[in-house]
Amino acid sequence: MRPALALLQRILGFVIVFFGVTFVIYFAVFSLPGDPIRALAGDRAIPQGVIDALHAQYRLDQPLWQQYSAYIGGLFHGDFGIDFRGRPVGEQMLARWPVTIALALTAWGIEVVLGVAIGVISALRKGTVIDKSLLALTVLASCIPVFVLGAVAQLVFGVSLGWLPVAGVSDGWPISYILPAAVIAVFGLAAVSRLVRSSVIESLGSDYVRTARAKGLGEPRVVGVHVMRNSLIPASTFLATDLGYLLGGTVIIEGIFNLPGVGNLLFSAIRSHEGATVVGVSTALILIFLITTIVVDALHAVLDPRSRLG
């Protein structure tokens, strides 16, 4: 009964977060001053009858709460809305998800490999120059604004050295994705490496490690099996949560590197005042993050039995 109650409370919390966040986004987008229909026309004159018809079509003549209710009702039927040019937002996202998913998974893989490696090396060389240098470099890199780091990476590795393309996906995976993925991954490396480092240091001083060493087990087996199995639990929880952030945090990078993903769609929609697209993409990203959080909770319970006992 207790686990079922905890699950019910968690689901209720997610429902409240979903409706609260989506309403705030919807309100922020559609309560802005100005008429989006007239803004799309620019300097061209539009007959008032056409404006009234478009307002009725997109429910812009209704109170905001009615517009939001109609939007939520459409979500239950898989409808993320239609932009002001008559294109379904869901179809636009469907065509762009492969690029965003490939970019996020590539960045996530870089975080996993480099973050774990840096954390383990720093823990095994605790207090040395290597330890301090690795931690300083990861923290320093994560402090640089993403647009600055992206522009510098383009200039150095794309323009000056010519190693990687600076924009687009014409070269396919992984060539077109390595540079933007590395830029995104930099900001998670510091957290992953620090989590792994602290967990490994704690495990190295535990009783079961001393017992394993007393039995004559080699250091590679002690570290690779006994230490890593317990040390990766905090890092795995963070990495699973960070995957949701990566899927939603590619907006700026996709804009800088001109990648035709969902982030670039949101970036373009904000610039062109396509409110329906902004709300639809934001809703999809919120759903992904909430689902990822549920999966992380389940994963943590599987990896760490103490959480189930708690």
mmCIF file of C-alpha atoms in Angstrom:
data_model
loop_
_atom_site.group_PDB
_atom_site.id
_atom_site.type_symbol
_atom_site.label_atom_id
_atom_site.label_comp_id
_atom_site.label_asym_id
_atom_site.label_seq_id
_atom_site.Cartn_x
_atom_site.Cartn_y
_atom_site.Cartn_z
ATOM 1 C CA MET A 1 0.000 0.000 0.000
ATOM 2 C CA ARG A 2 2.809 2.401 0.859
ATOM 3 C CA PRO A 3 4.610 2.125 -2.537
ATOM 4 C CA ALA A 4 1.272 2.539 -4.344
ATOM 5 C CA LEU A 5 0.521 5.670 -2.316
ATOM 6 C CA ALA A 6 3.965 7.081 -3.043
ATOM 7 C CA LEU A 7 3.486 6.396 -6.768
ATOM 8 C CA LEU A 8 0.065 8.074 -6.689
ATOM 9 C CA GLN A 9 1.541 11.127 -4.966
ATOM 10 C CA ARG A 10 4.333 11.336 -7.529
ATOM 11 C CA ILE A 11 1.904 11.096 -10.460
ATOM 12 C CA LEU A 12 -0.309 13.758 -8.875
ATOM 13 C CA GLY A 13 2.722 16.007 -8.486
ATOM 14 C CA PHE A 14 3.647 15.539 -12.146
ATOM 15 C CA VAL A 15 0.099 16.374 -13.246
ATOM 16 C CA ILE A 16 0.169 19.582 -11.214
ATOM 17 C CA VAL A 17 3.584 20.530 -12.612
ATOM 18 C CA PHE A 18 2.482 19.796 -16.180
ATOM 19 C CA PHE A 19 -0.671 21.903 -16.051
ATOM 20 C CA GLY A 20 1.037 24.673 -14.093
ATOM 21 C CA VAL A 21 4.038 24.996 -16.398
ATOM 22 C CA THR A 22 2.062 24.682 -19.634
ATOM 23 C CA PHE A 23 -0.418 27.321 -18.486
ATOM 24 C CA VAL A 24 2.385 29.721 -17.566
ATOM 25 C CA ILE A 25 3.985 29.221 -20.998
ATOM 26 C CA TYR A 26 0.649 29.573 -22.783
ATOM 27 C CA PHE A 27 -0.198 32.703 -20.824
ATOM 28 C CA ALA A 28 3.257 34.219 -21.406
ATOM 29 C CA VAL A 29 3.058 33.610 -25.169
ATOM 30 C CA PHE A 30 -0.524 34.563 -25.949
ATOM 31 C CA SER A 31 -0.946 37.417 -23.486
ATOM 32 C CA LEU A 32 1.795 39.503 -25.084
ATOM 33 C CA PRO A 33 0.612 42.857 -26.477
ATOM 34 C CA GLY A 34 -0.035 43.078 -30.191
ATOM 35 C CA ASP A 35 -1.922 41.024 -32.753
ATOM 36 C CA PRO A 36 0.057 38.017 -34.069
ATOM 37 C CA ILE A 37 -2.035 37.936 -37.263
ATOM 38 C CA ARG A 38 -1.182 41.536 -38.093
ATOM 39 C CA ALA A 39 2.445 40.921 -37.116
ATOM 40 C CA LEU A 40 2.720 38.062 -39.620
ATOM 41 C CA ALA A 41 1.399 40.335 -42.379
ATOM 42 C CA GLY A 42 4.111 42.916 -41.770
ATOM 43 C CA ASP A 43 3.500 46.141 -43.665
ATOM 44 C CA ARG A 44 0.822 44.640 -45.887
ATOM 45 C CA ALA A 45 -2.787 45.629 -45.266
ATOM 46 C CA ILE A 46 -5.218 42.826 -44.409
ATOM 47 C CA PRO A 47 -9.008 43.201 -44.719
ATOM 48 C CA GLN A 48 -10.714 43.232 -41.356
ATOM 49 C CA GLY A 49 -12.933 40.325 -42.431
ATOM 50 C CA VAL A 50 -9.856 38.155 -42.993
ATOM 51 C CA ILE A 51 -8.434 39.147 -39.605
ATOM 52 C CA ASP A 52 -11.729 38.301 -37.873
ATOM 53 C CA ALA A 53 -11.893 34.929 -39.630
ATOM 54 C CA LEU A 54 -8.333 34.046 -38.596
ATOM 55 C CA HIS A 55 -9.018 35.154 -35.025
ATOM 56 C CA ALA A 56 -12.016 32.823 -34.912
ATOM 57 C CA GLN A 57 -10.042 29.977 -36.525
ATOM 58 C CA TYR A 58 -7.252 30.189 -33.965
ATOM 59 C CA ARG A 59 -9.595 31.099 -31.061
ATOM 60 C CA LEU A 60 -7.802 34.424 -30.557
ATOM 61 C CA ASP A 61 -11.183 36.061 -30.008
ATOM 62 C CA GLN A 62 -11.860 33.883 -26.947
ATOM 63 C CA PRO A 63 -10.741 34.436 -23.336
ATOM 64 C CA LEU A 64 -7.309 33.038 -22.557
ATOM 65 C CA TRP A 65 -8.615 30.276 -20.288
ATOM 66 C CA GLN A 66 -10.876 28.990 -23.065
ATOM 67 C CA GLN A 67 -7.973 28.996 -25.510
ATOM 68 C CA TYR A 68 -5.883 27.015 -23.018
ATOM 69 C CA SER A 69 -8.700 24.543 -22.316
ATOM 70 C CA ALA A 70 -9.146 23.901 -26.037
ATOM 71 C CA TYR A 71 -5.387 23.412 -26.414
ATOM 72 C CA ILE A 72 -5.240 20.880 -23.551
ATOM 73 C CA GLY A 73 -8.236 19.071 -25.017
ATOM 74 C CA GLY A 74 -6.393 18.754 -28.302
ATOM 75 C CA LEU A 75 -3.329 17.335 -26.538
ATOM 76 C CA PHE A 76 -5.321 14.321 -25.366
ATOM 77 C CA HIS A 77 -5.936 13.551 -29.051
ATOM 78 C CA GLY A 78 -2.277 14.050 -29.998
ATOM 79 C CA ASP A 79 -2.860 17.521 -31.416
ATOM 80 C CA PHE A 80 -0.110 20.016 -30.541
ATOM 81 C CA GLY A 81 -1.819 22.824 -32.410
ATOM 82 C CA ILE A 82 -1.521 24.470 -35.825
ATOM 83 C CA ASP A 83 0.717 27.412 -36.565
ATOM 84 C CA PHE A 84 -0.459 30.605 -38.251
ATOM 85 C CA ARG A 85 0.533 29.224 -41.650
ATOM 86 C CA GLY A 86 -1.749 26.214 -41.294
ATOM 87 C CA ARG A 87 0.975 23.649 -40.580
ATOM 88 C CA PRO A 88 0.421 21.102 -37.766
ATOM 89 C CA VAL A 89 3.018 21.603 -35.041
ATOM 90 C CA GLY A 90 3.134 17.877 -34.306
ATOM 91 C CA GLU A 91 4.124 17.038 -37.891
ATOM 92 C CA GLN A 92 6.860 19.670 -37.850
ATOM 93 C CA MET A 93 8.290 18.226 -34.629
ATOM 94 C CA LEU A 94 8.040 14.664 -35.940
ATOM 95 C CA ALA A 95 10.221 15.556 -38.907
ATOM 96 C CA ARG A 96 12.837 17.208 -36.688
ATOM 97 C CA TRP A 97 13.049 14.833 -33.712
ATOM 98 C CA PRO A 98 15.665 12.516 -35.278
ATOM 99 C CA VAL A 99 18.206 15.365 -35.427
ATOM 100 C CA THR A 100 17.562 16.476 -31.838
ATOM 101 C CA ILE A 101 17.627 12.924 -30.480
ATOM 102 C CA ALA A 102 20.882 12.148 -32.329
ATOM 103 C CA LEU A 103 22.451 15.355 -30.993
ATOM 104 C CA ALA A 104 21.287 14.746 -27.409
ATOM 105 C CA LEU A 105 22.400 11.096 -27.355
ATOM 106 C CA THR A 106 25.800 11.999 -28.821
ATOM 107 C CA ALA A 107 26.301 14.680 -26.164
ATOM 108 C CA TRP A 108 25.084 12.264 -23.491
ATOM 109 C CA GLY A 109 27.548 9.612 -24.650
ATOM 110 C CA ILE A 110 30.395 12.112 -24.437
ATOM 111 C CA GLU A 111 29.302 13.032 -20.909
ATOM 112 C CA VAL A 112 29.186 9.389 -19.841
ATOM 113 C CA VAL A 113 32.573 8.395 -21.257
ATOM 114 C CA LEU A 114 34.600 11.500 -20.383
ATOM 115 C CA GLY A 115 32.756 12.302 -17.147
ATOM 116 C CA VAL A 116 33.229 8.828 -15.674
ATOM 117 C CA ALA A 117 36.837 8.619 -16.895
ATOM 118 C CA ILE A 118 37.768 12.019 -15.445
ATOM 119 C CA GLY A 119 36.046 11.212 -12.148
ATOM 120 C CA VAL A 120 37.784 7.864 -11.736
ATOM 121 C CA ILE A 121 41.220 9.240 -12.659
ATOM 122 C CA SER A 122 40.774 12.175 -10.260
ATOM 123 C CA ALA A 123 39.719 9.845 -7.426
ATOM 124 C CA LEU A 124 42.635 7.454 -7.959
ATOM 125 C CA ARG A 125 45.028 10.442 -8.118
ATOM 126 C CA LYS A 126 43.383 12.343 -5.280
ATOM 127 C CA GLY A 127 45.255 15.474 -4.242
ATOM 128 C CA THR A 128 47.763 15.306 -7.090
ATOM 129 C CA VAL A 129 48.340 17.814 -9.865
ATOM 130 C CA ILE A 130 46.345 15.604 -12.236
ATOM 131 C CA ASP A 131 43.343 15.642 -9.900
ATOM 132 C CA LYS A 132 43.353 19.394 -9.412
ATOM 133 C CA SER A 133 44.018 20.142 -13.090
ATOM 134 C CA LEU A 134 41.166 17.945 -14.365
ATOM 135 C CA LEU A 135 38.662 19.424 -11.937
ATOM 136 C CA ALA A 136 39.787 22.970 -12.686
ATOM 137 C CA LEU A 137 39.522 22.457 -16.448
ATOM 138 C CA THR A 138 36.011 20.969 -16.287
ATOM 139 C CA VAL A 139 34.719 23.716 -14.003
ATOM 140 C CA LEU A 140 36.362 26.444 -16.089
ATOM 141 C CA ALA A 141 34.890 25.096 -19.329
ATOM 142 C CA SER A 142 31.387 24.844 -17.826
ATOM 143 C CA CYS A 143 31.529 28.509 -16.735
ATOM 144 C CA ILE A 144 31.841 29.799 -20.307
ATOM 145 C CA PRO A 145 28.487 30.846 -21.847
ATOM 146 C CA VAL A 146 27.214 28.263 -24.326
ATOM 147 C CA PHE A 147 26.957 30.699 -27.232
ATOM 148 C CA VAL A 148 30.562 31.834 -26.668
ATOM 149 C CA LEU A 149 31.836 28.266 -26.436
ATOM 150 C CA GLY A 150 29.886 27.292 -29.553
ATOM 151 C CA ALA A 151 31.213 30.217 -31.584
ATOM 152 C CA VAL A 152 34.807 29.552 -30.460
ATOM 153 C CA ALA A 153 34.469 25.841 -31.295
ATOM 154 C CA GLN A 154 33.212 26.715 -34.771
ATOM 155 C CA LEU A 155 36.054 29.155 -35.347
ATOM 156 C CA VAL A 156 38.836 26.886 -34.063
ATOM 157 C CA PHE A 157 37.816 23.359 -35.112
ATOM 158 C CA GLY A 158 35.685 24.256 -38.115
ATOM 159 C CA VAL A 159 37.182 27.346 -39.759
ATOM 160 C CA SER A 160 40.832 27.421 -38.658
ATOM 161 C CA LEU A 161 41.647 23.701 -38.450
ATOM 162 C CA GLY A 162 38.939 22.435 -40.795
ATOM 163 C CA TRP A 163 38.488 19.227 -38.822
ATOM 164 C CA LEU A 164 34.705 19.338 -38.492
ATOM 165 C CA PRO A 165 31.787 21.049 -40.275
ATOM 166 C CA VAL A 166 30.565 24.267 -38.694
ATOM 167 C CA ALA A 167 26.872 23.974 -39.630
ATOM 168 C CA GLY A 168 24.198 21.639 -40.970
ATOM 169 C CA VAL A 169 23.891 17.852 -41.019
ATOM 170 C CA SER A 170 24.915 17.183 -44.613
ATOM 171 C CA ASP A 171 27.867 15.033 -43.485
ATOM 172 C CA GLY A 172 25.595 12.792 -41.402
ATOM 173 C CA TRP A 173 26.241 11.187 -38.047
ATOM 174 C CA PRO A 174 28.660 11.386 -36.307
ATOM 175 C CA ILE A 175 30.700 13.984 -38.226
ATOM 176 C CA SER A 176 28.028 16.695 -38.243
ATOM 177 C CA TYR A 177 27.121 16.103 -34.597
ATOM 178 C CA ILE A 178 30.469 15.784 -32.822
ATOM 179 C CA LEU A 179 31.231 19.498 -32.481
ATOM 180 C CA PRO A 180 27.803 20.724 -31.266
ATOM 181 C CA ALA A 181 27.430 17.656 -29.038
ATOM 182 C CA ALA A 182 30.822 18.299 -27.441
ATOM 183 C CA VAL A 183 29.830 21.896 -26.716
ATOM 184 C CA ILE A 184 26.654 20.741 -24.951
ATOM 185 C CA ALA A 185 28.423 17.921 -23.090
ATOM 186 C CA VAL A 186 30.995 20.291 -21.568
ATOM 187 C CA PHE A 187 28.379 21.703 -19.217
ATOM 188 C CA GLY A 188 27.578 18.303 -17.702
ATOM 189 C CA LEU A 189 31.144 17.033 -17.443
ATOM 190 C CA ALA A 190 31.949 18.955 -14.263
ATOM 191 C CA ALA A 191 28.926 17.584 -12.401
ATOM 192 C CA VAL A 192 29.422 13.997 -13.601
ATOM 193 C CA SER A 193 33.144 13.937 -12.873
ATOM 194 C CA ARG A 194 32.656 15.401 -9.387
ATOM 195 C CA LEU A 195 29.904 12.896 -8.561
ATOM 196 C CA VAL A 196 32.011 9.966 -9.734
ATOM 197 C CA ARG A 197 35.114 11.287 -7.975
ATOM 198 C CA SER A 198 33.423 11.695 -4.592
ATOM 199 C CA SER A 199 31.652 8.327 -4.858
ATOM 200 C CA VAL A 200 34.846 6.488 -5.829
ATOM 201 C CA ILE A 201 36.809 8.115 -2.997
ATOM 202 C CA GLU A 202 34.093 7.102 -0.524
ATOM 203 C CA SER A 203 34.004 3.541 -1.845
ATOM 204 C CA LEU A 204 37.786 3.170 -1.745
ATOM 205 C CA GLY A 205 37.683 3.733 2.003
ATOM 206 C CA SER A 206 34.802 1.327 2.697
ATOM 207 C CA ASP A 207 35.029 -2.002 4.496
ATOM 208 C CA TYR A 208 34.136 -4.203 1.518
ATOM 209 C CA VAL A 209 37.013 -2.737 -0.497
ATOM 210 C CA ARG A 210 39.475 -3.398 2.321
ATOM 211 C CA THR A 211 38.127 -6.955 2.547
ATOM 212 C CA ALA A 212 38.525 -7.477 -1.194
ATOM 213 C CA ARG A 213 42.108 -6.250 -1.040
ATOM 214 C CA ALA A 214 42.814 -8.488 1.969
ATOM 215 C CA LYS A 215 41.641 -11.497 -0.059
ATOM 216 C CA GLY A 216 44.360 -10.714 -2.591
ATOM 217 C CA LEU A 217 42.197 -9.334 -5.399
ATOM 218 C CA GLY A 218 44.063 -7.190 -7.890
ATOM 219 C CA GLU A 219 43.533 -3.429 -7.939
ATOM 220 C CA PRO A 220 41.901 -3.431 -11.427
ATOM 221 C CA ARG A 221 39.298 -5.954 -10.208
ATOM 222 C CA VAL A 222 38.721 -4.088 -6.951
ATOM 223 C CA VAL A 223 38.173 -0.791 -8.731
ATOM 224 C CA GLY A 224 36.436 -2.116 -11.824
ATOM 225 C CA VAL A 225 33.981 -4.421 -10.051
ATOM 226 C CA HIS A 226 33.537 -3.591 -6.391
ATOM 227 C CA VAL A 227 34.137 0.159 -6.422
ATOM 228 C CA MET A 228 32.485 1.123 -9.709
ATOM 229 C CA ARG A 229 29.336 -0.924 -9.103
ATOM 230 C CA ASN A 230 28.415 1.215 -6.098
ATOM 231 C CA SER A 231 30.040 4.467 -7.162
ATOM 232 C CA LEU A 232 28.057 4.848 -10.379
ATOM 233 C CA ILE A 233 24.640 4.981 -8.665
ATOM 234 C CA PRO A 234 24.661 8.774 -8.008
ATOM 235 C CA ALA A 235 26.181 9.486 -11.417
ATOM 236 C CA SER A 236 23.672 7.250 -13.232
ATOM 237 C CA THR A 237 20.782 9.086 -11.604
ATOM 238 C CA PHE A 238 22.204 12.444 -12.664
ATOM 239 C CA LEU A 239 22.975 11.231 -16.193
ATOM 240 C CA ALA A 240 19.472 9.862 -16.674
ATOM 241 C CA THR A 241 17.973 13.174 -15.555
ATOM 242 C CA ASP A 242 20.451 15.102 -17.672
ATOM 243 C CA LEU A 243 19.280 13.266 -20.794
ATOM 244 C CA GLY A 244 15.940 15.026 -20.406
ATOM 245 C CA TYR A 245 17.734 18.350 -20.044
ATOM 246 C CA LEU A 246 19.799 17.643 -23.151
ATOM 247 C CA LEU A 247 16.709 16.946 -25.253
ATOM 248 C CA GLY A 248 15.278 20.301 -24.226
ATOM 249 C CA GLY A 249 18.503 22.252 -23.992
ATOM 250 C CA THR A 250 19.581 22.092 -27.617
ATOM 251 C CA VAL A 251 17.746 25.279 -28.635
ATOM 252 C CA ILE A 252 20.749 27.613 -28.656
ATOM 253 C CA ILE A 253 23.185 25.045 -30.040
ATOM 254 C CA GLU A 254 20.879 24.041 -32.888
ATOM 255 C CA GLY A 255 20.481 27.712 -33.702
ATOM 256 C CA ILE A 256 24.249 28.352 -33.669
ATOM 257 C CA PHE A 257 25.129 25.268 -35.735
ATOM 258 C CA ASN A 258 22.020 25.521 -37.956
ATOM 259 C CA LEU A 259 20.853 22.000 -37.155
ATOM 260 C CA PRO A 260 17.284 21.260 -38.335
ATOM 261 C CA GLY A 261 16.076 19.871 -35.020
ATOM 262 C CA VAL A 262 13.257 20.635 -32.603
ATOM 263 C CA GLY A 263 15.393 23.207 -30.809
ATOM 264 C CA ASN A 264 15.930 25.105 -34.048
ATOM 265 C CA LEU A 265 12.190 24.910 -34.704
ATOM 266 C CA LEU A 266 11.543 26.540 -31.331
ATOM 267 C CA PHE A 267 14.300 29.082 -31.972
ATOM 268 C CA SER A 268 12.767 30.048 -35.329
ATOM 269 C CA ALA A 269 9.238 30.142 -33.888
ATOM 270 C CA ILE A 270 10.270 32.595 -31.193
ATOM 271 C CA ARG A 271 11.828 34.907 -33.779
ATOM 272 C CA SER A 272 8.774 34.741 -36.090
ATOM 273 C CA HIS A 273 6.215 35.064 -33.247
ATOM 274 C CA GLU A 274 4.625 31.677 -33.982
ATOM 275 C CA GLY A 275 2.960 31.267 -30.603
ATOM 276 C CA ALA A 276 1.326 27.919 -31.362
ATOM 277 C CA THR A 277 4.673 26.403 -32.313
ATOM 278 C CA VAL A 278 6.398 27.808 -29.225
ATOM 279 C CA VAL A 279 3.720 26.382 -26.934
ATOM 280 C CA GLY A 280 3.570 23.036 -28.759
ATOM 281 C CA VAL A 281 7.316 22.427 -28.720
ATOM 282 C CA SER A 282 7.580 23.569 -25.086
ATOM 283 C CA THR A 283 4.788 21.178 -24.108
ATOM 284 C CA ALA A 284 6.538 18.265 -25.805
ATOM 285 C CA LEU A 285 9.802 19.068 -24.020
ATOM 286 C CA ILE A 286 7.987 19.288 -20.670
ATOM 287 C CA LEU A 287 6.405 15.869 -21.239
ATOM 288 C CA ILE A 288 9.784 14.373 -22.116
ATOM 289 C CA PHE A 289 11.365 15.789 -18.977
ATOM 290 C CA LEU A 290 8.554 14.516 -16.720
ATOM 291 C CA ILE A 291 8.655 11.051 -18.275
ATOM 292 C CA THR A 292 12.441 11.008 -17.919
ATOM 293 C CA THR A 293 12.080 11.886 -14.244
ATOM 294 C CA ILE A 294 9.724 8.939 -13.681
ATOM 295 C CA VAL A 295 12.174 6.599 -15.416
ATOM 296 C CA VAL A 296 15.015 7.977 -13.273
ATOM 297 C CA ASP A 297 13.083 7.235 -10.085
ATOM 298 C CA ALA A 298 12.486 3.661 -11.233
ATOM 299 C CA LEU A 299 16.120 3.283 -12.295
ATOM 300 C CA HIS A 300 17.356 4.550 -8.941
ATOM 301 C CA ALA A 301 15.150 2.053 -7.131
ATOM 302 C CA VAL A 302 16.566 -0.784 -9.246
ATOM 303 C CA LEU A 303 20.206 0.241 -8.820
ATOM 304 C CA ASP A 304 20.000 1.135 -5.138
ATOM 305 C CA PRO A 305 17.796 -1.227 -3.045
ATOM 306 C CA ARG A 306 18.199 1.144 -0.063
ATOM 307 C CA SER A 307 15.884 3.633 -1.794
ATOM 308 C CA ARG A 308 13.140 0.985 -1.882
ATOM 309 C CA LEU A 309 13.622 0.236 1.772
ATOM 310 C CA GLY A 310 13.430 3.960 2.523
#
